[in-house]
Amino acid sequence: MRKSYFKINYVLAFCFGIVLGLGMFVFYYGEGFSYASSDPAVCANCHAMNHQYDSWIASGHHHVATCNDCHMPSTSFNKLLAKALNGWNHSVAFTLENYHRPIQIKEYNKNILQRNCIRCHQALMEDTLLNLYKEGHSMNLCIHCHKNIGHMPIQ
Amino acid sequence: MNLENSFVNSRKGLIGIAIAVSVVVFLLTMLLVSIFRHKTEAKNPYLRLVEVKQATTDSAYWGNNWPIHFEQYKKTANASRTNFGGGDADPAQKSQMFPFLTRMFSGYAFSLDFKDRRGHAYMLSDQEKTRRVTERPQSGACLHCHASIIPTLVRMGGGEVAADQYFENIIWSGFEKIVKLPYHEAHKELEKTGSLNPQVGAAVGEFLVQEGAHPVSCTDCHNAKTMRLQVNRPGFVAGIRALKASEGVANFDVNRDASRAEMRTYVCAQCHVEYYCGPKVTLFFPWGNGVKVEEIESYYEQYKFTDGHRFFDWQHGETSAELLKAQHPEFELWRQGIHAQSGVACADCHMPYTKEGAIKVSDHYVRSPLLMANQSCQQCHAWNEKELQDRVAAIQKRNFDLLLRAGNALTEFLDSYKQLKKSFSADKVESSQDQVNLNKIAELHRKAQWRLDFVAAENSMGFHAPQEAARILAESIDYFRQAQLMSVEMLNMGHRGSSD
């Protein structure tokens, strides 16, 4: 007969509790709730984003788009997924401090950004975009040329 | 679910749970501590443990308060190498890469010893060791740039070394004195002043003077009380005033009038400039007419020494032409380039912002931007690093090739001139027309070599202003070939050569 080591249920529950408690504290201390909002100041919680935040304030899209409007998918489920993914990546990147300096946008977020450009400006760009699709060209990123729209390079 | 008989309830299972939970808690704590650390760092960038004065020329003392900056500054002692820049552990003679240099400086100390550069940490010790200083008499003016000399100038000018603010006229009067001293005596004055290191808990007025000379230090660019950028070197303060006056801005007081963006260039422009340094007159920056190569040339043309003679640095050993020596005109060349026009200062590329944890500092490990292309270039140029490096390499290679071509023109001119000289009987010119022509050749030599030296002595291998550097070299080649042409014509026509 197998011995019952420390009533395994209690052990598991205890361990789970430790992890849950620690996790909750980290979430609270890292102001995790703030990330559910769309307040741009939240993105500047991490001072690595200070420059982007400052130059967005001075930018041409300041009055029509916040960080989430450009960098997060517009549908609720995709937004949740993107926030979760980015949140995880941010945590790893800041703990290990191994991200590229200056910070550079990755493929996944570039696609989100491109889709958001089109989402607002589709009516204007309809013909151009349709032509591109027709010729089988892969689309050039809007921001390849329109670099200073959201936030400008450091000057 | 009945766990009682499962694996999980066995001894191995228990150990497994313990390990798994401990790993998760470990990672969570790592994240927590990093958030905590970053928040704290953001609140307290540095602690002022000791007081520093403007006369604290020992950077290590400033390092008590600003350890990050000091650690970075110390790294300038490291060896580094780029295609045409960086600093080797034991720099080679420049004539290895540019063989024409030895003949170019014939009759001048630079033909004796002209080593490649290395980091700021060595600027004073290398000057002390070069044969140009150990085997040739030099003036104390050389220390204007290669040492942290401002407190010494204040002392010799009769000012208060321990003061918080230094006055231009005091610095200038001390400077005039030190220029008249030979190098080694000036060096002793520098050592005597040493560094003023305020002691913790000491009474006001009680300072420890630590003797010893230091290379460029924190006090040369920063105000000791506010850390604002400031410049004190007299040559620069006077030079920038003259330059601004030539551009229509009168009475420019650099510490009062310059913007912060300008100061991020001016602190470097205290030394990375063309200047006159010699015994005949107090060191000055020749910027009264502007900073382009021909504007500086015209300034020198109209400058007369006290004996009424036109300005020149030395007479060439082979042609006896009165030549100008160009010294590292980085500021002047940079000003002609697209980066200067776009408001990019020296510090933007050579001391880019870097992050140590949550603290953002200007990288005080001043070095080639090619060694940190992501920080220097990618801030504004969003291309991958290889493309950026390749582009710079292409620009520099073009400049390098043109430089060799100009050096070749120099060498061939000197060879032709040598032939011409040989044809004169016993080194005496045979007619006054010959003398006129020889003077013309000497003038062409002066113009040509001034331009070649301007680009050769500049340390960016053309990158600071590629098209301007190419233009200057093109003019240099043209003048050398004109001089060569005249020499050959004179030789072929039995000295009664072209008289235009």
PDB file of C-alpha atoms in Angstrom, chain B residues 219-468:
ATOM      1  CA  THR B 219      35.579  69.576 -14.870  1.00  0.00           C
ATOM      2  CA  ASP B 220      36.517  70.386 -18.456  1.00  0.00           C
ATOM      3  CA  CYS B 221      32.941  69.981 -19.656  1.00  0.00           C
ATOM      4  CA  HIS B 222      30.734  70.217 -16.568  1.00  0.00           C
ATOM      5  CA  ASN B 223      29.925  72.860 -14.003  1.00  0.00           C
ATOM      6  CA  ALA B 224      30.853  71.306 -10.660  1.00  0.00           C
ATOM      7  CA  LYS B 225      27.787  72.634  -8.852  1.00  0.00           C
ATOM      8  CA  THR B 226      24.994  72.159 -11.397  1.00  0.00           C
ATOM      9  CA  MET B 227      26.509  69.622 -13.816  1.00  0.00           C
ATOM     10  CA  ARG B 228      25.470  71.854 -16.696  1.00  0.00           C
ATOM     11  CA  LEU B 229      27.727  71.716 -19.722  1.00  0.00           C
ATOM     12  CA  GLN B 230      30.205  74.549 -19.748  1.00  0.00           C
ATOM     13  CA  VAL B 231      33.420  75.393 -21.574  1.00  0.00           C
ATOM     14  CA  ASN B 232      36.407  77.220 -20.169  1.00  0.00           C
ATOM     15  CA  ARG B 233      39.246  76.702 -22.609  1.00  0.00           C
ATOM     16  CA  PRO B 234      40.384  80.193 -23.596  1.00  0.00           C
ATOM     17  CA  GLY B 235      41.261  79.308 -27.174  1.00  0.00           C
ATOM     18  CA  PHE B 236      37.755  78.074 -27.805  1.00  0.00           C
ATOM     19  CA  VAL B 237      35.945  80.838 -25.933  1.00  0.00           C
ATOM     20  CA  ALA B 238      37.766  83.450 -28.013  1.00  0.00           C
ATOM     21  CA  GLY B 239      37.500  81.422 -31.209  1.00  0.00           C
ATOM     22  CA  ILE B 240      33.761  80.846 -31.044  1.00  0.00           C
ATOM     23  CA  ARG B 241      33.248  84.517 -30.271  1.00  0.00           C
ATOM     24  CA  ALA B 242      35.182  85.405 -33.431  1.00  0.00           C
ATOM     25  CA  LEU B 243      33.269  82.817 -35.459  1.00  0.00           C
ATOM     26  CA  LYS B 244      29.877  84.003 -34.276  1.00  0.00           C
ATOM     27  CA  ALA B 245      30.925  87.607 -34.919  1.00  0.00           C
ATOM     28  CA  SER B 246      31.799  86.671 -38.502  1.00  0.00           C
ATOM     29  CA  GLU B 247      28.271  85.227 -38.766  1.00  0.00           C
ATOM     30  CA  GLY B 248      26.681  88.395 -37.425  1.00  0.00           C
ATOM     31  CA  VAL B 249      26.263  87.470 -33.766  1.00  0.00           C
ATOM     32  CA  ALA B 250      28.124  90.023 -31.668  1.00  0.00           C
ATOM     33  CA  ASN B 251      29.609  89.521 -28.183  1.00  0.00           C
ATOM     34  CA  PHE B 252      28.910  85.809 -28.057  1.00  0.00           C
ATOM     35  CA  ASP B 253      29.549  84.537 -24.536  1.00  0.00           C
ATOM     36  CA  VAL B 254      29.425  80.796 -25.025  1.00  0.00           C
ATOM     37  CA  ASN B 255      28.449  79.822 -21.473  1.00  0.00           C
ATOM     38  CA  ARG B 256      25.678  82.389 -21.462  1.00  0.00           C
ATOM     39  CA  ASP B 257      24.415  82.303 -25.040  1.00  0.00           C
ATOM     40  CA  ALA B 258      24.852  78.787 -26.392  1.00  0.00           C
ATOM     41  CA  SER B 259      21.866  76.445 -26.429  1.00  0.00           C
ATOM     42  CA  ARG B 260      22.114  73.023 -24.814  1.00  0.00           C
ATOM     43  CA  ALA B 261      22.211  71.397 -28.238  1.00  0.00           C
ATOM     44  CA  GLU B 262      25.103  73.629 -29.260  1.00  0.00           C
ATOM     45  CA  MET B 263      26.938  72.882 -26.004  1.00  0.00           C
ATOM     46  CA  ARG B 264      26.779  69.163 -26.821  1.00  0.00           C
ATOM     47  CA  THR B 265      29.133  70.050 -29.653  1.00  0.00           C
ATOM     48  CA  TYR B 266      31.082  72.896 -28.096  1.00  0.00           C
ATOM     49  CA  VAL B 267      32.505  70.847 -25.217  1.00  0.00           C
ATOM     50  CA  CYS B 268      34.221  68.685 -27.830  1.00  0.00           C
ATOM     51  CA  ALA B 269      35.108  71.664 -29.997  1.00  0.00           C
ATOM     52  CA  GLN B 270      37.315  72.946 -27.194  1.00  0.00           C
ATOM     53  CA  CYS B 271      39.990  70.646 -28.583  1.00  0.00           C
ATOM     54  CA  HIS B 272      38.926  68.826 -31.744  1.00  0.00           C
ATOM     55  CA  VAL B 273      39.767  71.848 -33.866  1.00  0.00           C
ATOM     56  CA  GLU B 274      42.395  73.485 -36.011  1.00  0.00           C
ATOM     57  CA  TYR B 275      44.509  75.963 -34.058  1.00  0.00           C
ATOM     58  CA  TYR B 276      47.837  77.699 -33.981  1.00  0.00           C
ATOM     59  CA  CYS B 277      50.099  76.370 -31.248  1.00  0.00           C
ATOM     60  CA  GLY B 278      53.604  77.710 -31.130  1.00  0.00           C
ATOM     61  CA  PRO B 279      56.006  80.035 -29.427  1.00  0.00           C
ATOM     62  CA  LYS B 280      55.479  83.076 -31.626  1.00  0.00           C
ATOM     63  CA  VAL B 281      52.027  84.071 -30.466  1.00  0.00           C
ATOM     64  CA  THR B 282      49.446  82.982 -27.878  1.00  0.00           C
ATOM     65  CA  LEU B 283      47.459  80.003 -29.145  1.00  0.00           C
ATOM     66  CA  PHE B 284      44.416  80.989 -31.155  1.00  0.00           C
ATOM     67  CA  PHE B 285      41.676  79.388 -33.239  1.00  0.00           C
ATOM     68  CA  PRO B 286      41.700  80.884 -36.780  1.00  0.00           C
ATOM     69  CA  TRP B 287      37.935  81.333 -37.068  1.00  0.00           C
ATOM     70  CA  GLY B 288      37.633  85.044 -37.686  1.00  0.00           C
ATOM     71  CA  ASN B 289      36.536  84.502 -41.285  1.00  0.00           C
ATOM     72  CA  GLY B 290      34.605  81.288 -40.812  1.00  0.00           C
ATOM     73  CA  VAL B 291      35.567  77.628 -40.553  1.00  0.00           C
ATOM     74  CA  LYS B 292      35.688  76.442 -44.139  1.00  0.00           C
ATOM     75  CA  VAL B 293      39.121  75.400 -45.376  1.00  0.00           C
ATOM     76  CA  GLU B 294      39.518  78.471 -47.578  1.00  0.00           C
ATOM     77  CA  GLU B 295      38.097  80.786 -44.911  1.00  0.00           C
ATOM     78  CA  ILE B 296      40.702  79.641 -42.400  1.00  0.00           C
ATOM     79  CA  GLU B 297      43.308  79.941 -45.124  1.00  0.00           C
ATOM     80  CA  SER B 298      42.297  83.531 -45.814  1.00  0.00           C
ATOM     81  CA  TYR B 299      42.465  84.271 -42.083  1.00  0.00           C
ATOM     82  CA  TYR B 300      46.032  82.988 -41.978  1.00  0.00           C
ATOM     83  CA  GLU B 301      46.856  84.930 -45.159  1.00  0.00           C
ATOM     84  CA  GLN B 302      46.023  88.231 -43.527  1.00  0.00           C
ATOM     85  CA  TYR B 303      47.504  87.343 -40.130  1.00  0.00           C
ATOM     86  CA  LYS B 304      50.861  88.925 -39.425  1.00  0.00           C
ATOM     87  CA  PHE B 305      53.317  87.935 -36.757  1.00  0.00           C
ATOM     88  CA  THR B 306      54.783  90.673 -34.565  1.00  0.00           C
ATOM     89  CA  ASP B 307      57.693  90.937 -36.981  1.00  0.00           C
ATOM     90  CA  GLY B 308      55.239  91.725 -39.782  1.00  0.00           C
ATOM     91  CA  HIS B 309      55.745  88.430 -41.565  1.00  0.00           C
ATOM     92  CA  ARG B 310      52.841  86.466 -42.967  1.00  0.00           C
ATOM     93  CA  PHE B 311      51.600  83.589 -40.845  1.00  0.00           C
ATOM     94  CA  PHE B 312      53.115  80.161 -41.456  1.00  0.00           C
ATOM     95  CA  ASP B 313      53.876  77.102 -39.359  1.00  0.00           C
ATOM     96  CA  TRP B 314      57.147  75.953 -40.897  1.00  0.00           C
ATOM     97  CA  GLN B 315      59.240  75.976 -44.025  1.00  0.00           C
ATOM     98  CA  HIS B 316      59.219  72.768 -45.979  1.00  0.00           C
ATOM     99  CA  GLY B 317      62.542  70.954 -46.000  1.00  0.00           C
ATOM    100  CA  GLU B 318      62.499  70.293 -49.734  1.00  0.00           C
ATOM    101  CA  THR B 319      60.762  73.311 -51.263  1.00  0.00           C
ATOM    102  CA  SER B 320      61.267  75.958 -48.552  1.00  0.00           C
ATOM    103  CA  ALA B 321      57.618  76.910 -49.008  1.00  0.00           C
ATOM    104  CA  GLU B 322      55.979  78.562 -45.994  1.00  0.00           C
ATOM    105  CA  LEU B 323      53.414  75.956 -45.074  1.00  0.00           C
ATOM    106  CA  LEU B 324      50.404  75.695 -42.804  1.00  0.00           C
ATOM    107  CA  LYS B 325      49.950  72.722 -40.506  1.00  0.00           C
ATOM    108  CA  ALA B 326      46.418  71.459 -40.056  1.00  0.00           C
ATOM    109  CA  GLN B 327      45.515  69.779 -36.789  1.00  0.00           C
ATOM    110  CA  HIS B 328      42.413  67.531 -36.407  1.00  0.00           C
ATOM    111  CA  PRO B 329      39.734  69.929 -37.747  1.00  0.00           C
ATOM    112  CA  GLU B 330      36.796  67.707 -36.746  1.00  0.00           C
ATOM    113  CA  PHE B 331      34.575  70.607 -35.645  1.00  0.00           C
ATOM    114  CA  GLU B 332      35.284  72.582 -38.799  1.00  0.00           C
ATOM    115  CA  LEU B 333      34.646  69.691 -41.178  1.00  0.00           C
ATOM    116  CA  TRP B 334      31.594  68.444 -39.273  1.00  0.00           C
ATOM    117  CA  ARG B 335      30.052  71.867 -39.647  1.00  0.00           C
ATOM    118  CA  GLN B 336      29.969  71.469 -43.442  1.00  0.00           C
ATOM    119  CA  GLY B 337      28.145  68.147 -43.324  1.00  0.00           C
ATOM    120  CA  ILE B 338      24.520  67.073 -43.401  1.00  0.00           C
ATOM    121  CA  HIS B 339      24.541  65.905 -39.785  1.00  0.00           C
ATOM    122  CA  ALA B 340      25.541  69.342 -38.516  1.00  0.00           C
ATOM    123  CA  GLN B 341      22.892  70.911 -40.690  1.00  0.00           C
ATOM    124  CA  SER B 342      20.317  68.529 -39.205  1.00  0.00           C
ATOM    125  CA  GLY B 343      21.265  69.510 -35.682  1.00  0.00           C
ATOM    126  CA  VAL B 344      23.142  66.337 -34.780  1.00  0.00           C
ATOM    127  CA  ALA B 345      25.773  67.232 -32.195  1.00  0.00           C
ATOM    128  CA  CYS B 346      29.059  65.452 -31.416  1.00  0.00           C
ATOM    129  CA  ALA B 347      27.580  63.879 -28.308  1.00  0.00           C
ATOM    130  CA  ASP B 348      24.583  62.508 -30.216  1.00  0.00           C
ATOM    131  CA  CYS B 349      26.790  60.043 -32.107  1.00  0.00           C
ATOM    132  CA  HIS B 350      29.899  59.752 -29.946  1.00  0.00           C
ATOM    133  CA  MET B 351      28.221  59.723 -26.534  1.00  0.00           C
ATOM    134  CA  PRO B 352      24.740  58.340 -27.281  1.00  0.00           C
ATOM    135  CA  TYR B 353      22.262  57.709 -24.508  1.00  0.00           C
ATOM    136  CA  THR B 354      22.599  54.259 -23.076  1.00  0.00           C
ATOM    137  CA  LYS B 355      20.740  52.452 -20.348  1.00  0.00           C
ATOM    138  CA  GLU B 356      22.343  51.044 -17.261  1.00  0.00           C
ATOM    139  CA  GLY B 357      19.304  49.322 -15.751  1.00  0.00           C
ATOM    140  CA  ALA B 358      16.675  52.021 -15.478  1.00  0.00           C
ATOM    141  CA  ILE B 359      19.191  54.841 -15.538  1.00  0.00           C
ATOM    142  CA  LYS B 360      19.695  56.650 -18.806  1.00  0.00           C
ATOM    143  CA  VAL B 361      23.175  58.124 -19.186  1.00  0.00           C
ATOM    144  CA  SER B 362      25.160  59.670 -22.005  1.00  0.00           C
ATOM    145  CA  ASP B 363      27.779  57.066 -22.758  1.00  0.00           C
ATOM    146  CA  HIS B 364      31.029  58.564 -21.510  1.00  0.00           C
ATOM    147  CA  TYR B 365      33.050  55.862 -23.247  1.00  0.00           C
ATOM    148  CA  VAL B 366      33.752  58.224 -26.129  1.00  0.00           C
ATOM    149  CA  ARG B 367      34.660  56.177 -29.169  1.00  0.00           C
ATOM    150  CA  SER B 368      33.861  55.515 -32.807  1.00  0.00           C
ATOM    151  CA  PRO B 369      30.100  55.308 -33.440  1.00  0.00           C
ATOM    152  CA  LEU B 370      30.835  52.302 -35.634  1.00  0.00           C
ATOM    153  CA  LEU B 371      31.482  50.345 -32.465  1.00  0.00           C
ATOM    154  CA  MET B 372      27.960  51.087 -31.250  1.00  0.00           C
ATOM    155  CA  ALA B 373      26.035  51.591 -34.469  1.00  0.00           C
ATOM    156  CA  ASN B 374      22.732  50.618 -32.891  1.00  0.00           C
ATOM    157  CA  GLN B 375      22.923  53.370 -30.266  1.00  0.00           C
ATOM    158  CA  SER B 376      24.518  55.992 -32.486  1.00  0.00           C
ATOM    159  CA  CYS B 377      22.916  55.489 -35.885  1.00  0.00           C
ATOM    160  CA  GLN B 378      19.731  53.472 -35.409  1.00  0.00           C
ATOM    161  CA  GLN B 379      18.204  56.171 -33.217  1.00  0.00           C
ATOM    162  CA  CYS B 380      17.400  58.001 -36.425  1.00  0.00           C
ATOM    163  CA  HIS B 381      18.323  55.665 -39.288  1.00  0.00           C
ATOM    164  CA  ALA B 382      16.061  52.649 -39.038  1.00  0.00           C
ATOM    165  CA  TRP B 383      18.111  50.231 -41.101  1.00  0.00           C
ATOM    166  CA  ASN B 384      19.840  47.079 -40.021  1.00  0.00           C
ATOM    167  CA  GLU B 385      23.331  47.428 -38.669  1.00  0.00           C
ATOM    168  CA  LYS B 386      25.116  45.790 -41.562  1.00  0.00           C
ATOM    169  CA  GLU B 387      23.653  48.263 -44.040  1.00  0.00           C
ATOM    170  CA  LEU B 388      24.733  51.168 -41.862  1.00  0.00           C
ATOM    171  CA  GLN B 389      28.259  49.830 -41.431  1.00  0.00           C
ATOM    172  CA  ASP B 390      28.544  49.139 -45.157  1.00  0.00           C
ATOM    173  CA  ARG B 391      27.436  52.633 -46.029  1.00  0.00           C
ATOM    174  CA  VAL B 392      30.009  54.215 -43.726  1.00  0.00           C
ATOM    175  CA  ALA B 393      32.701  51.858 -45.019  1.00  0.00           C
ATOM    176  CA  ALA B 394      31.925  52.903 -48.596  1.00  0.00           C
ATOM    177  CA  ILE B 395      32.126  56.612 -47.774  1.00  0.00           C
ATOM    178  CA  GLN B 396      35.380  56.184 -45.886  1.00  0.00           C
ATOM    179  CA  LYS B 397      36.944  53.996 -48.569  1.00  0.00           C
ATOM    180  CA  ARG B 398      36.222  56.628 -51.196  1.00  0.00           C
ATOM    181  CA  ASN B 399      37.820  59.266 -49.003  1.00  0.00           C
ATOM    182  CA  PHE B 400      40.798  57.036 -48.288  1.00  0.00           C
ATOM    183  CA  ASP B 401      41.412  56.442 -51.980  1.00  0.00           C
ATOM    184  CA  LEU B 402      41.235  60.165 -52.716  1.00  0.00           C
ATOM    185  CA  LEU B 403      43.628  60.822 -49.859  1.00  0.00           C
ATOM    186  CA  LEU B 404      46.163  58.391 -51.308  1.00  0.00           C
ATOM    187  CA  ARG B 405      45.703  59.988 -54.703  1.00  0.00           C
ATOM    188  CA  ALA B 406      46.419  63.410 -53.236  1.00  0.00           C
ATOM    189  CA  GLY B 407      49.424  61.999 -51.410  1.00  0.00           C
ATOM    190  CA  ASN B 408      50.628  60.647 -54.701  1.00  0.00           C
ATOM    191  CA  ALA B 409      50.253  64.074 -56.271  1.00  0.00           C
ATOM    192  CA  LEU B 410      52.297  65.509 -53.399  1.00  0.00           C
ATOM    193  CA  THR B 411      55.063  62.959 -53.853  1.00  0.00           C
ATOM    194  CA  GLU B 412      55.257  63.428 -57.610  1.00  0.00           C
ATOM    195  CA  PHE B 413      55.350  67.196 -57.195  1.00  0.00           C
ATOM    196  CA  LEU B 414      58.182  66.928 -54.681  1.00  0.00           C
ATOM    197  CA  ASP B 415      60.076  64.630 -57.044  1.00  0.00           C
ATOM    198  CA  SER B 416      59.675  67.090 -59.919  1.00  0.00           C
ATOM    199  CA  TYR B 417      60.773  69.940 -57.691  1.00  0.00           C
ATOM    200  CA  LYS B 418      63.813  67.970 -56.642  1.00  0.00           C
ATOM    201  CA  GLN B 419      64.762  67.546 -60.277  1.00  0.00           C
ATOM    202  CA  LEU B 420      64.272  71.257 -60.831  1.00  0.00           C
ATOM    203  CA  LYS B 421      66.438  72.182 -57.894  1.00  0.00           C
ATOM    204  CA  LYS B 422      69.195  69.897 -59.107  1.00  0.00           C
ATOM    205  CA  SER B 423      69.271  71.752 -62.386  1.00  0.00           C
ATOM    206  CA  PHE B 424      70.172  75.017 -60.689  1.00  0.00           C
ATOM    207  CA  SER B 425      73.933  75.519 -60.471  1.00  0.00           C
ATOM    208  CA  ALA B 426      75.054  75.313 -56.852  1.00  0.00           C
ATOM    209  CA  ASP B 427      71.507  75.877 -55.540  1.00  0.00           C
ATOM    210  CA  LYS B 428      71.464  79.457 -56.707  1.00  0.00           C
ATOM    211  CA  VAL B 429      68.594  80.680 -58.838  1.00  0.00           C
ATOM    212  CA  GLU B 430      69.704  82.057 -62.155  1.00  0.00           C
ATOM    213  CA  SER B 431      67.313  84.939 -62.686  1.00  0.00           C
ATOM    214  CA  SER B 432      64.723  87.071 -61.005  1.00  0.00           C
ATOM    215  CA  GLN B 433      62.094  85.509 -63.252  1.00  0.00           C
ATOM    216  CA  ASP B 434      63.123  82.144 -61.850  1.00  0.00           C
ATOM    217  CA  GLN B 435      62.612  83.475 -58.340  1.00  0.00           C
ATOM    218  CA  VAL B 436      59.142  84.713 -59.263  1.00  0.00           C
ATOM    219  CA  ASN B 437      58.257  81.315 -60.646  1.00  0.00           C
ATOM    220  CA  LEU B 438      59.702  79.512 -57.650  1.00  0.00           C
ATOM    221  CA  ASN B 439      57.592  81.715 -55.391  1.00  0.00           C
ATOM    222  CA  LYS B 440      54.523  80.807 -57.399  1.00  0.00           C
ATOM    223  CA  ILE B 441      55.350  77.143 -56.994  1.00  0.00           C
ATOM    224  CA  ALA B 442      55.801  77.681 -53.261  1.00  0.00           C
ATOM    225  CA  GLU B 443      52.383  79.343 -53.094  1.00  0.00           C
ATOM    226  CA  LEU B 444      50.809  76.419 -54.898  1.00  0.00           C
ATOM    227  CA  HIS B 445      52.568  74.059 -52.498  1.00  0.00           C
ATOM    228  CA  ARG B 446      51.156  76.018 -49.538  1.00  0.00           C
ATOM    229  CA  LYS B 447      47.602  75.889 -50.899  1.00  0.00           C
ATOM    230  CA  ALA B 448      47.803  72.245 -51.926  1.00  0.00           C
ATOM    231  CA  GLN B 449      49.335  70.925 -48.750  1.00  0.00           C
ATOM    232  CA  TRP B 450      47.003  72.939 -46.502  1.00  0.00           C
ATOM    233  CA  ARG B 451      44.056  71.205 -48.142  1.00  0.00           C
ATOM    234  CA  LEU B 452      45.604  67.758 -48.079  1.00  0.00           C
ATOM    235  CA  ASP B 453      46.562  68.134 -44.416  1.00  0.00           C
ATOM    236  CA  PHE B 454      43.090  69.443 -43.531  1.00  0.00           C
ATOM    237  CA  VAL B 455      41.528  66.150 -44.599  1.00  0.00           C
ATOM    238  CA  ALA B 456      44.429  63.892 -43.589  1.00  0.00           C
ATOM    239  CA  ALA B 457      44.542  65.256 -40.047  1.00  0.00           C
ATOM    240  CA  GLU B 458      40.781  64.993 -39.621  1.00  0.00           C
ATOM    241  CA  ASN B 459      39.785  61.824 -37.855  1.00  0.00           C
ATOM    242  CA  SER B 460      36.546  60.763 -39.522  1.00  0.00           C
ATOM    243  CA  MET B 461      38.129  59.641 -42.821  1.00  0.00           C
ATOM    244  CA  GLY B 462      35.719  62.003 -44.548  1.00  0.00           C
ATOM    245  CA  PHE B 463      32.548  60.841 -42.850  1.00  0.00           C
ATOM    246  CA  HIS B 464      31.765  64.115 -41.065  1.00  0.00           C
ATOM    247  CA  ALA B 465      31.243  65.814 -44.426  1.00  0.00           C
ATOM    248  CA  PRO B 466      31.989  63.453 -47.318  1.00  0.00           C
ATOM    249  CA  GLN B 467      31.362  65.756 -50.226  1.00  0.00           C
ATOM    250  CA  GLU B 468      33.242  68.634 -48.617  1.00  0.00           C
TER     251      GLU B 468
END
